[in-house]
Each structure stands twice: as C-alpha cells, then as structure tokens.
mmCIF file of C-alpha atoms in Angstrom:
data_model
loop_
_atom_site.group_PDB
_atom_site.id
_atom_site.type_symbol
_atom_site.label_atom_id
_atom_site.label_comp_id
_atom_site.label_asym_id
_atom_site.label_seq_id
_atom_site.Cartn_x
_atom_site.Cartn_y
_atom_site.Cartn_z
ATOM 1 C CA UNK E 569 -1.155 -16.798 -14.468
ATOM 2 C CA UNK E 570 1.650 -18.909 -13.093
ATOM 3 C CA UNK E 571 3.820 -18.659 -10.010
ATOM 4 C CA UNK E 572 2.884 -17.862 -6.436
ATOM 5 C CA UNK E 573 0.151 -15.419 -7.385
ATOM 6 C CA UNK E 574 -0.425 -11.749 -6.895
ATOM 7 C CA UNK E 575 0.527 -10.205 -3.570
ATOM 8 C CA UNK E 576 -2.603 -8.445 -2.363
ATOM 9 C CA UNK E 577 -2.571 -5.026 -0.642
ATOM 10 C CA UNK E 578 -3.865 -6.492 2.612
ATOM 11 C CA UNK E 579 -2.689 -9.200 4.971
ATOM 12 C CA UNK E 580 -4.298 -11.943 7.013
ATOM 13 C CA UNK E 581 -5.316 -11.356 10.609
ATOM 14 C CA UNK E 582 -2.028 -12.871 11.763
ATOM 15 C CA UNK E 583 -0.022 -10.479 9.555
ATOM 16 C CA UNK E 584 0.916 -13.003 6.877
ATOM 17 C CA UNK E 585 0.546 -11.870 3.259
ATOM 18 C CA UNK E 586 -2.410 -12.780 1.065
ATOM 19 C CA UNK E 587 -2.015 -13.906 -2.532
ATOM 20 C CA UNK E 588 -4.439 -14.252 -5.405
ATOM 21 C CA UNK E 589 -4.079 -16.793 -8.173
ATOM 22 C CA UNK E 590 -6.006 -15.976 -11.318
ATOM 23 C CA UNK E 591 -5.857 -14.209 -14.633
ATOM 24 C CA UNK E 592 -6.008 -10.719 -13.130
ATOM 25 C CA UNK E 593 -9.454 -9.854 -14.470
ATOM 26 C CA UNK E 594 -11.757 -10.896 -11.620
ATOM 27 C CA UNK E 595 -13.500 -9.024 -8.851
ATOM 28 C CA UNK E 596 -10.731 -9.495 -6.265
ATOM 29 C CA UNK E 597 -8.101 -8.276 -8.747
ATOM 30 C CA UNK E 598 -10.132 -5.146 -9.468
ATOM 31 C CA UNK E 599 -10.703 -4.581 -5.741
ATOM 32 C CA UNK E 600 -6.968 -4.949 -5.094
ATOM 33 C CA UNK E 601 -6.228 -2.427 -7.876
ATOM 34 C CA UNK E 602 -8.638 0.067 -6.296
ATOM 35 C CA UNK E 603 -7.173 -0.406 -2.819
ATOM 36 C CA UNK E 604 -3.631 0.031 -4.149
ATOM 37 C CA UNK E 605 -4.695 3.288 -5.821
ATOM 38 C CA UNK E 606 -6.237 4.507 -2.544
ATOM 39 C CA UNK E 607 -3.070 3.576 -0.616
ATOM 40 C CA UNK E 608 -0.868 5.475 -3.076
ATOM 41 C CA UNK E 609 -3.179 8.517 -2.964
ATOM 42 C CA UNK E 610 -3.187 8.439 0.842
ATOM 43 C CA UNK E 611 0.625 8.300 0.875
ATOM 44 C CA UNK E 612 0.761 11.332 -1.394
ATOM 45 C CA UNK E 613 -1.622 13.282 0.843
ATOM 46 C CA UNK E 614 0.307 12.249 3.946
ATOM 47 C CA UNK E 615 3.563 13.463 2.427
ATOM 48 C CA UNK E 616 1.932 16.819 1.766
ATOM 49 C CA UNK E 617 0.697 16.990 5.346
ATOM 50 C CA UNK E 618 4.160 16.047 6.631
ATOM 51 C CA UNK E 619 5.779 18.796 4.570
ATOM 52 C CA UNK E 620 3.380 21.362 6.049
ATOM 53 C CA UNK E 621 3.716 20.087 9.608
ATOM 54 C CA UNK E 622 7.502 20.083 9.484
ATOM 55 C CA UNK E 623 7.547 23.785 8.619
ATOM 56 C CA UNK E 624 5.480 24.577 11.720
ATOM 57 C CA UNK E 625 7.804 25.954 14.405
ATOM 58 C CA UNK E 626 5.526 24.921 17.281
ATOM 59 C CA UNK E 627 4.999 21.292 16.317
ATOM 60 C CA UNK E 628 4.899 19.039 19.379
ATOM 61 C CA UNK E 629 6.663 15.774 19.985
ATOM 62 C CA UNK E 630 3.293 14.029 20.128
ATOM 63 C CA UNK E 631 2.371 15.417 16.705
ATOM 64 C CA UNK E 632 5.690 14.270 15.255
ATOM 65 C CA UNK E 633 5.255 10.838 16.825
ATOM 66 C CA UNK E 634 1.781 10.507 15.307
ATOM 67 C CA UNK E 635 3.122 11.644 11.930
ATOM 68 C CA UNK E 636 5.936 9.088 12.113
ATOM 69 C CA UNK E 637 3.444 6.301 12.857
ATOM 70 C CA UNK E 638 1.230 7.250 9.897
ATOM 71 C CA UNK E 639 4.254 7.615 7.583
ATOM 72 C CA UNK E 640 5.476 4.192 8.657
ATOM 73 C CA UNK E 641 2.091 2.608 7.922
ATOM 74 C CA UNK E 642 1.917 4.348 4.580
ATOM 75 C CA UNK E 643 5.428 3.336 3.619
ATOM 76 C CA UNK E 644 4.608 -0.285 4.472
ATOM 77 C CA UNK E 645 1.504 -0.132 2.232
ATOM 78 C CA UNK E 646 3.314 1.482 -0.698
ATOM 79 C CA UNK E 647 6.211 -0.984 -0.376
ATOM 80 C CA UNK E 648 3.720 -3.859 -0.647
ATOM 81 C CA UNK E 649 2.180 -2.258 -3.743
ATOM 82 C CA UNK E 650 5.632 -1.878 -5.306
ATOM 83 C CA UNK E 651 6.531 -5.494 -4.522
ATOM 84 C CA UNK E 652 3.254 -6.737 -5.962
ATOM 85 C CA UNK E 653 3.520 -4.683 -9.136
ATOM 86 C CA UNK E 654 7.208 -5.473 -9.556
ATOM 87 C CA UNK E 655 6.551 -9.202 -9.281
ATOM 88 C CA UNK E 656 3.869 -8.953 -11.956
ATOM 89 C CA UNK E 657 6.281 -7.119 -14.295
ATOM 90 C CA UNK E 658 8.812 -9.937 -14.129
ATOM 91 C CA UNK E 659 6.379 -12.682 -15.105
ATOM 92 C CA UNK E 660 6.406 -13.921 -18.677
ATOM 93 C CA UNK E 661 3.457 -12.715 -20.739
ATOM 94 C CA UNK E 662 0.410 -14.953 -20.949
ATOM 95 C CA UNK E 663 -0.084 -16.783 -24.260
#
C-alpha cells in the first residue's frame, strides 16, 4: 500500500487522526473493519431511535439535546468511515 495510509476509525488521545500503513490484511486492519461496521450499525439504530423520539409529542428539551449530541457523535464516526473508505477507493490497485 502506498500513500499516507488508512485512516482508522479512532483518533489519538489529543484528537488527531490515526493511520495504518500496511497491505490491509493484518490484525489492525481487521479490527478497524469491525469497528467501522459497529459504528455504521450504531448510526442506523440511532436514526431509528431519533425517528421514534421525534414523533413523541411530550419529548423534552433535555431528551432532544441528548439525541443531538449522540447524532453528532455518530455523524462524526460515519464521516470518518466514509473518508477512509473513499480514500482507499481512489488508490491505484496493488500489483
């Protein structure tokens, strides 16, 4: 694999992104794939919860605030997954 490496679905303690350089077949690559799948599944479940909550006439401001925080976190995760996967699509194939 060439280039800057694969953007991983987690960041360093200081918030900077983590990258992996390799052929995409190792343990960390498989772990990253699994975490990305979990993040996408969690986003899907959260969207379902949001749809239900937003139909509730007695939803409180605190509940909406909490929902907005979780949606924001989820969107950030899914955006990182999309960026990582998109970057891997644009790389030339390995010989």
